[in-house]
Coordinates of C-alpha atoms in Angstrom, one line a residue:
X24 CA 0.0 0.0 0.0
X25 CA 1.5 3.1 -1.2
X26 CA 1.0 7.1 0.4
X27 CA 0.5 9.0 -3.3
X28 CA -1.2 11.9 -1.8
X29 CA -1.4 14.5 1.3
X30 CA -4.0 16.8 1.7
X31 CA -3.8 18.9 4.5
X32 CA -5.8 17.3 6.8
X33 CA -5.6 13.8 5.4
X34 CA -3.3 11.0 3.3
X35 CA -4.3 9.5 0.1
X36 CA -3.3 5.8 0.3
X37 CA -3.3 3.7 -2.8
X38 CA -4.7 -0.1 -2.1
X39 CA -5.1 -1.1 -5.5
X40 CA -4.2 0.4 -9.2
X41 CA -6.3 2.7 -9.3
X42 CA -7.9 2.6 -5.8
X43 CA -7.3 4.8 -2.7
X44 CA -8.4 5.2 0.6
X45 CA -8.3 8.8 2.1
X46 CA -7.4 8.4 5.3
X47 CA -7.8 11.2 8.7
X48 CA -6.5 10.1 11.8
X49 CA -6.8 9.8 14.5
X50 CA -10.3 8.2 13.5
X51 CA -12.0 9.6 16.2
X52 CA -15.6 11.2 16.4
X53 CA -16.0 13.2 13.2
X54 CA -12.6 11.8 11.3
X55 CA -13.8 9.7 9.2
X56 CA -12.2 8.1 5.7
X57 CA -13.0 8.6 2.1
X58 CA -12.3 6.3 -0.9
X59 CA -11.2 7.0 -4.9
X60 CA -11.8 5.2 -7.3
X61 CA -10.0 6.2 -10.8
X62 CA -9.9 4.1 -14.1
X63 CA -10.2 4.9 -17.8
X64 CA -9.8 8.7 -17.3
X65 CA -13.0 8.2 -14.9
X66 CA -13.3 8.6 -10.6
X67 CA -15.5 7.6 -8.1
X68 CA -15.9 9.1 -4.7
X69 CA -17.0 7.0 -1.6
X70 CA -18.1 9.6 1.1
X71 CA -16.3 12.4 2.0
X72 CA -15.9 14.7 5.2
X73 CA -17.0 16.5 7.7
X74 CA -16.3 20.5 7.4
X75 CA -15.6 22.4 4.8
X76 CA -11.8 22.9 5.3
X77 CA -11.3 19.1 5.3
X78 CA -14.1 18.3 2.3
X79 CA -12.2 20.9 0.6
X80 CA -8.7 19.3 1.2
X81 CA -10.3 15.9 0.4
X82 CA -11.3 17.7 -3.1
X83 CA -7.1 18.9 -3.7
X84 CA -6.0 15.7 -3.0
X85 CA -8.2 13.4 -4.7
X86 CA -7.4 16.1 -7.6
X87 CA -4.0 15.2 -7.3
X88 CA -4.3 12.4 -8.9
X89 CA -7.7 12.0 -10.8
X90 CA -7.6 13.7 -14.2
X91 CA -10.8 15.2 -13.3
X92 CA -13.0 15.6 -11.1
X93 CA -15.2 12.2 -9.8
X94 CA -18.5 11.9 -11.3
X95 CA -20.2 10.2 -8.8
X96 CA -19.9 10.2 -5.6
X97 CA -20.9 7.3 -2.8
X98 CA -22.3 8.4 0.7
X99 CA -22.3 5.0 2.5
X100 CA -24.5 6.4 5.4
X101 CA -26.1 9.7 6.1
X102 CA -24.1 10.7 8.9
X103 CA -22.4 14.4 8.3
X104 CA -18.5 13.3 8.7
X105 CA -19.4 11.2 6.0
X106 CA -21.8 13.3 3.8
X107 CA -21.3 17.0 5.0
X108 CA -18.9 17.5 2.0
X109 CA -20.7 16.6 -1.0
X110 CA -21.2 20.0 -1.8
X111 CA -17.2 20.4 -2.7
X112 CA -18.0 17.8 -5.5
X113 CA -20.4 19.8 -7.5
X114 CA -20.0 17.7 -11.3
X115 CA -20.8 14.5 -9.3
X116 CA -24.5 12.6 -8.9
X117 CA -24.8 11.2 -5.3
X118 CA -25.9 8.0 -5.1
X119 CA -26.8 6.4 -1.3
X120 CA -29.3 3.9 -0.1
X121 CA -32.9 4.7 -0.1
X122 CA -32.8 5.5 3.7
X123 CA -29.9 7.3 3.1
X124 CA -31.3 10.1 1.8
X125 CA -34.6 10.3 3.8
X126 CA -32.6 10.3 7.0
X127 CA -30.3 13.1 5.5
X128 CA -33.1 15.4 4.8
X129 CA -34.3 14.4 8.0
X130 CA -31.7 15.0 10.5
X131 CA -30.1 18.3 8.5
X132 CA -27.4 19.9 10.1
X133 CA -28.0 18.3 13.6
X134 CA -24.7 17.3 14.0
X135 CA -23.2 20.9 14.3
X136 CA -25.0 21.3 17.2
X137 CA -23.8 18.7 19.1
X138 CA -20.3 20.5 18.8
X139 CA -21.1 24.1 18.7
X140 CA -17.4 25.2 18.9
X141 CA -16.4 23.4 15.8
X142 CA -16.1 26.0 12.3
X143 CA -18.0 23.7 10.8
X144 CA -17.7 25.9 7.7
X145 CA -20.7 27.0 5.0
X146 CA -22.2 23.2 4.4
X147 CA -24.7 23.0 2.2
X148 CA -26.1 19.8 2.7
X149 CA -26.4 17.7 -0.7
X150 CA -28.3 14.6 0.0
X151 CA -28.2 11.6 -2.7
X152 CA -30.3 12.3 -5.9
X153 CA -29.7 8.8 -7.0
X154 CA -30.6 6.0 -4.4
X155 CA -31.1 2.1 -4.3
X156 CA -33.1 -0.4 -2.6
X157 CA -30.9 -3.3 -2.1
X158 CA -27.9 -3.4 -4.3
X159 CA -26.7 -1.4 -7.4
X160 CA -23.5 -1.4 -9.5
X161 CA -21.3 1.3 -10.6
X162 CA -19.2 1.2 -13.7
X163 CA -15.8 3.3 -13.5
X164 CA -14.0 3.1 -16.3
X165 CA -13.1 -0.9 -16.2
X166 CA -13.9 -1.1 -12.6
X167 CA -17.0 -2.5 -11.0
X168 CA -17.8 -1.1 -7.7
X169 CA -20.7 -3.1 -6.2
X170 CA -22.9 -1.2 -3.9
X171 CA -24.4 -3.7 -1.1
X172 CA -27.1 -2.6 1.5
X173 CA -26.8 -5.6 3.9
X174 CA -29.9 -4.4 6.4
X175 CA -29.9 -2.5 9.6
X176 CA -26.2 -2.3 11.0
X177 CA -24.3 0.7 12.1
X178 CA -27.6 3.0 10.6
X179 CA -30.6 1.5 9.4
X180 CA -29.1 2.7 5.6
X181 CA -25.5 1.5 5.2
X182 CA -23.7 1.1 2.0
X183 CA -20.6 -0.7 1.7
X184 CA -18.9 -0.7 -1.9
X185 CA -17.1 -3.8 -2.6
X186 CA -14.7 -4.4 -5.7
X187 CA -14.5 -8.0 -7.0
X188 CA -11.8 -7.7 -9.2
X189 CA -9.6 -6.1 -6.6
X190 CA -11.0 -7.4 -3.6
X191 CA -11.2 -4.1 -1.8
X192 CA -13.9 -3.3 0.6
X193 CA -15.0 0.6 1.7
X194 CA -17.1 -0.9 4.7
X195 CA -18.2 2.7 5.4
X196 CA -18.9 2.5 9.4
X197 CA -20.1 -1.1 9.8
X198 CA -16.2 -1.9 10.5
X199 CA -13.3 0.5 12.3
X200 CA -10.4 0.0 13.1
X201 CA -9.1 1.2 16.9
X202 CA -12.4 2.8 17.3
X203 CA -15.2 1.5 19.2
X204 CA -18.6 0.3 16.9
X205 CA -21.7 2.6 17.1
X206 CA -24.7 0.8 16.5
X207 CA -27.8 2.6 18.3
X208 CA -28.8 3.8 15.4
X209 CA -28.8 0.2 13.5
X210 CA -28.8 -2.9 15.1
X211 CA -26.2 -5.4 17.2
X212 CA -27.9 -8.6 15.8
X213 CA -28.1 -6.8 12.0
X214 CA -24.4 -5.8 12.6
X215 CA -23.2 -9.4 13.1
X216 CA -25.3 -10.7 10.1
X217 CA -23.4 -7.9 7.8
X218 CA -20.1 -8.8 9.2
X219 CA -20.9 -12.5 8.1
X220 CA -21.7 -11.1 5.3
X221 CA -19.0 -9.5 4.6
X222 CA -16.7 -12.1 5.4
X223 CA -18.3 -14.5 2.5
X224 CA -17.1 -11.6 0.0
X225 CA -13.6 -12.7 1.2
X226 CA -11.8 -9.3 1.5
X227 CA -8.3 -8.9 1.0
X228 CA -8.1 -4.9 1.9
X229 CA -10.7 -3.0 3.8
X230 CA -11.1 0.5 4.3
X231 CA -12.6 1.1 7.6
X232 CA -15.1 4.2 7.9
X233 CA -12.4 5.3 10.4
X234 CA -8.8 3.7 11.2
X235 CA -6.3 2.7 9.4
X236 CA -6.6 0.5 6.6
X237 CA -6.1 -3.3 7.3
X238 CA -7.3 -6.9 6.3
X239 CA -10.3 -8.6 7.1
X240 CA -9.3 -9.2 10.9
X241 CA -10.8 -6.0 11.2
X242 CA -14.3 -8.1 11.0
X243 CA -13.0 -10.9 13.4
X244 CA -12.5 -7.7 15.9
X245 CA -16.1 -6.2 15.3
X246 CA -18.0 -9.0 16.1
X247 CA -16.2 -10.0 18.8
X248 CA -17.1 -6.9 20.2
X249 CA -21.0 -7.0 19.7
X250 CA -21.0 -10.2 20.7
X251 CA -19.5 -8.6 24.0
X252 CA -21.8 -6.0 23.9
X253 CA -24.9 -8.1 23.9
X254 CA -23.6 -10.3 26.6
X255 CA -22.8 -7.5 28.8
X256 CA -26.5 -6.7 27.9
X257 CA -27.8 -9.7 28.9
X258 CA -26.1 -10.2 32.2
X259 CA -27.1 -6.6 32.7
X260 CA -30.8 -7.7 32.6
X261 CA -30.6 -10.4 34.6
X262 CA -29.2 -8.1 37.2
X263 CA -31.8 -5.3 37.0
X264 CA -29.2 -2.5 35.9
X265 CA -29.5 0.2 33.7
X266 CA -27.2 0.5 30.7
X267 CA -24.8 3.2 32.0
X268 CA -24.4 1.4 35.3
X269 CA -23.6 -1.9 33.0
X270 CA -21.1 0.1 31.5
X271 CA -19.6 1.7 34.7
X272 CA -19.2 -2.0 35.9
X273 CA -17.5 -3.6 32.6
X274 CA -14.2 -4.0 31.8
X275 CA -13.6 -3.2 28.9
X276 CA -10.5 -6.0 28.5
X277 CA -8.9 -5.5 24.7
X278 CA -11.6 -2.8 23.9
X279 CA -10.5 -0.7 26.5
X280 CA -7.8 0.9 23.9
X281 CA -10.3 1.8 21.3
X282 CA -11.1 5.4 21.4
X283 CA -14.1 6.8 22.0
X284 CA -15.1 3.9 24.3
X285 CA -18.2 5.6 25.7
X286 CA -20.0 4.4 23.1
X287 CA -20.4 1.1 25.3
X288 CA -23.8 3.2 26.1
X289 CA -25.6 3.5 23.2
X290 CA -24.3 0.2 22.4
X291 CA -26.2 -1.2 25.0
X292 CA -29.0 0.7 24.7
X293 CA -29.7 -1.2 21.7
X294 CA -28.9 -4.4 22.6
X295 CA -30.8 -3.8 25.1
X296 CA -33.8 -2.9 23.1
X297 CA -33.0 -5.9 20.8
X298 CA -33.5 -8.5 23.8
X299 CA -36.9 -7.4 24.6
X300 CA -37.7 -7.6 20.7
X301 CA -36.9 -4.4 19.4
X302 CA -37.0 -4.5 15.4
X303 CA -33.2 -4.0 14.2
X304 CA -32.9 -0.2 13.0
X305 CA -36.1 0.9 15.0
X306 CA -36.1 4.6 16.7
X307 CA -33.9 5.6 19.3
X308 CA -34.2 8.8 21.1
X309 CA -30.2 9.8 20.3
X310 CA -30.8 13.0 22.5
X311 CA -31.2 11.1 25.8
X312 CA -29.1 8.6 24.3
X313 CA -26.0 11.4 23.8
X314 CA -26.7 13.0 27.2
X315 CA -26.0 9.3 29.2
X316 CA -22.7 9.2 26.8
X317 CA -21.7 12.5 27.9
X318 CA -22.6 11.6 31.9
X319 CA -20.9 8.2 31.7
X320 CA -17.4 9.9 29.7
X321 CA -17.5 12.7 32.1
X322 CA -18.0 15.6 29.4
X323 CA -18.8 15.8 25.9
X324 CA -16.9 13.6 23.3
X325 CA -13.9 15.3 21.5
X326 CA -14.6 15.7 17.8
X327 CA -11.3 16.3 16.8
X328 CA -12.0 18.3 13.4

């Protein structure tokens, strides 16, 4: 894997000829990764970033070395770190899942508020004019990009964009890599059945929606984790406690290095909900659900942006 590129607030990594992952550490809340795909004089864009300083170095570096500018452009999931900057791709047609762009229109700019103090820059939000039920694939140049929707996961509307030919996966937020899975939105049990799934596609190089990029360990590590998180759950229920007082008591073991390990929370929250037959992807009130993170982390998450 090869560094080709450096924007100013990210690194261009090629993983294939012809395929890159844009990559911002640290990975944390609101540092998420990108991916290009160029062939035949043709680019792709999967998702892109959360201000307009950082969509805008994402823009100069995939520029760098794309001899124009993509012509479509991938939002894997409606959150803003991922979808915020598809306005500094004006020539390209968003394409998302269905849900994708009914939950964009739906939650706006709600993210800025939950850091006030970021410069979140002039966004104007750009949700997907093209969308897709189940799956769709995307021709660019000789490269097909394969655009799965594998059911409620890490949002009820994730994408992941899987190349056959190169064996590359942009798993958008269903996996990380040192960063700790949030699912409240989505589903514990539907993240384990899109891992499986994933796994049958037999990846040789993923790039995580944040983290470095790696192999397809980085599943193995996921479920092992949900599969913690709903047994924590379980034993929690058993014992009468409440989801933050689950997490207060857990050790965290391997996870404990992850960043942003207050999402344990939420986490639970929904596994929580699952046990007592809660459909995957259902509603969650993610205002109370934010408040307990913030009480059980001692302060508000730092989005590092």
């Amino acid at each position: 894997m090869t560094g080709v590129g450096q924007g100013t607030e990210g690194r261009l990594e090629e993983v294939a000829d012809g395929v890159f992952g844009y990559i911002q550490p640290d990975g944390g809340w609101c540092l998420n990764n990108a991916g290009l795909i160029v062939s035949d004089g043709q680019s792709a864009l999967v998702d892109t970033a959360a201000t307009e300083t950082r969509a805008r170095a994402l823009r100069e570096a995939v520029l760098g070395v794309s001899p124009a500018a993509p012509r479509t452009l991938v939002n894997t999931h409606f959150h803003g770190d991922h979808a915020f900057g598809n306005f500094v791709f004006p020539e390209a047609l968003v394409i998302g899942h269905e849900r994708t762009r009914t939950e964009m229109l739906s939650a706006g700019l709600h993210l800025t508020g939950l850091w006030p103090d970021v410069c979140w820059g002039d966004i104007d939000l750009v949700p997907p004019a093209l969308t897709f039920t189940d799956q769709l694939t995307l021709h660019v140049g000789d490269v097909r990009a394969e655009l799965l929707h594998l059911g409620p996961a890490h949002t009820s509307n994730d994408t992941v964009v899987w190349l056959p030919e190169q064996r590359v996966l942009f798993a958008g937020d269903l996996v990380m890599n040192g960063a700790t899975p949030f699912v409240p939105m989505g589903s514990v049990s539907g993240s384990l059945a899109a891992l499986a799934a994933l796994r049958e596609l037999d990846p040789r190089t993923i790039v995580p929606g944040h983290g470095a990029v790696s192999g397809p360990g980085l599943l193995d590590d996921a479920e092992q984790y949900l599969r913690y998180v709903r047994e924590l759950a379980r034993e929690g229920m058993e014992a009468g406690l409440s989801p933050i007082d689950i997490a207060r008591e857990a050790d965290l073991g391997p996870y404990g290095g992850w960043l942003d390990s207050e999402r344990l929370v939420p986490n639970l929250h929904r596994a929580i909900a699952e046990e007592r037959g809660a459909a995957p992807g259902s509603p969650v009130d993610m205002t109370a659900l934010f408040g307990e993170m913030i009480e059980f982390h001692g302060g508000v998450p730092d989005c590092h942006v």
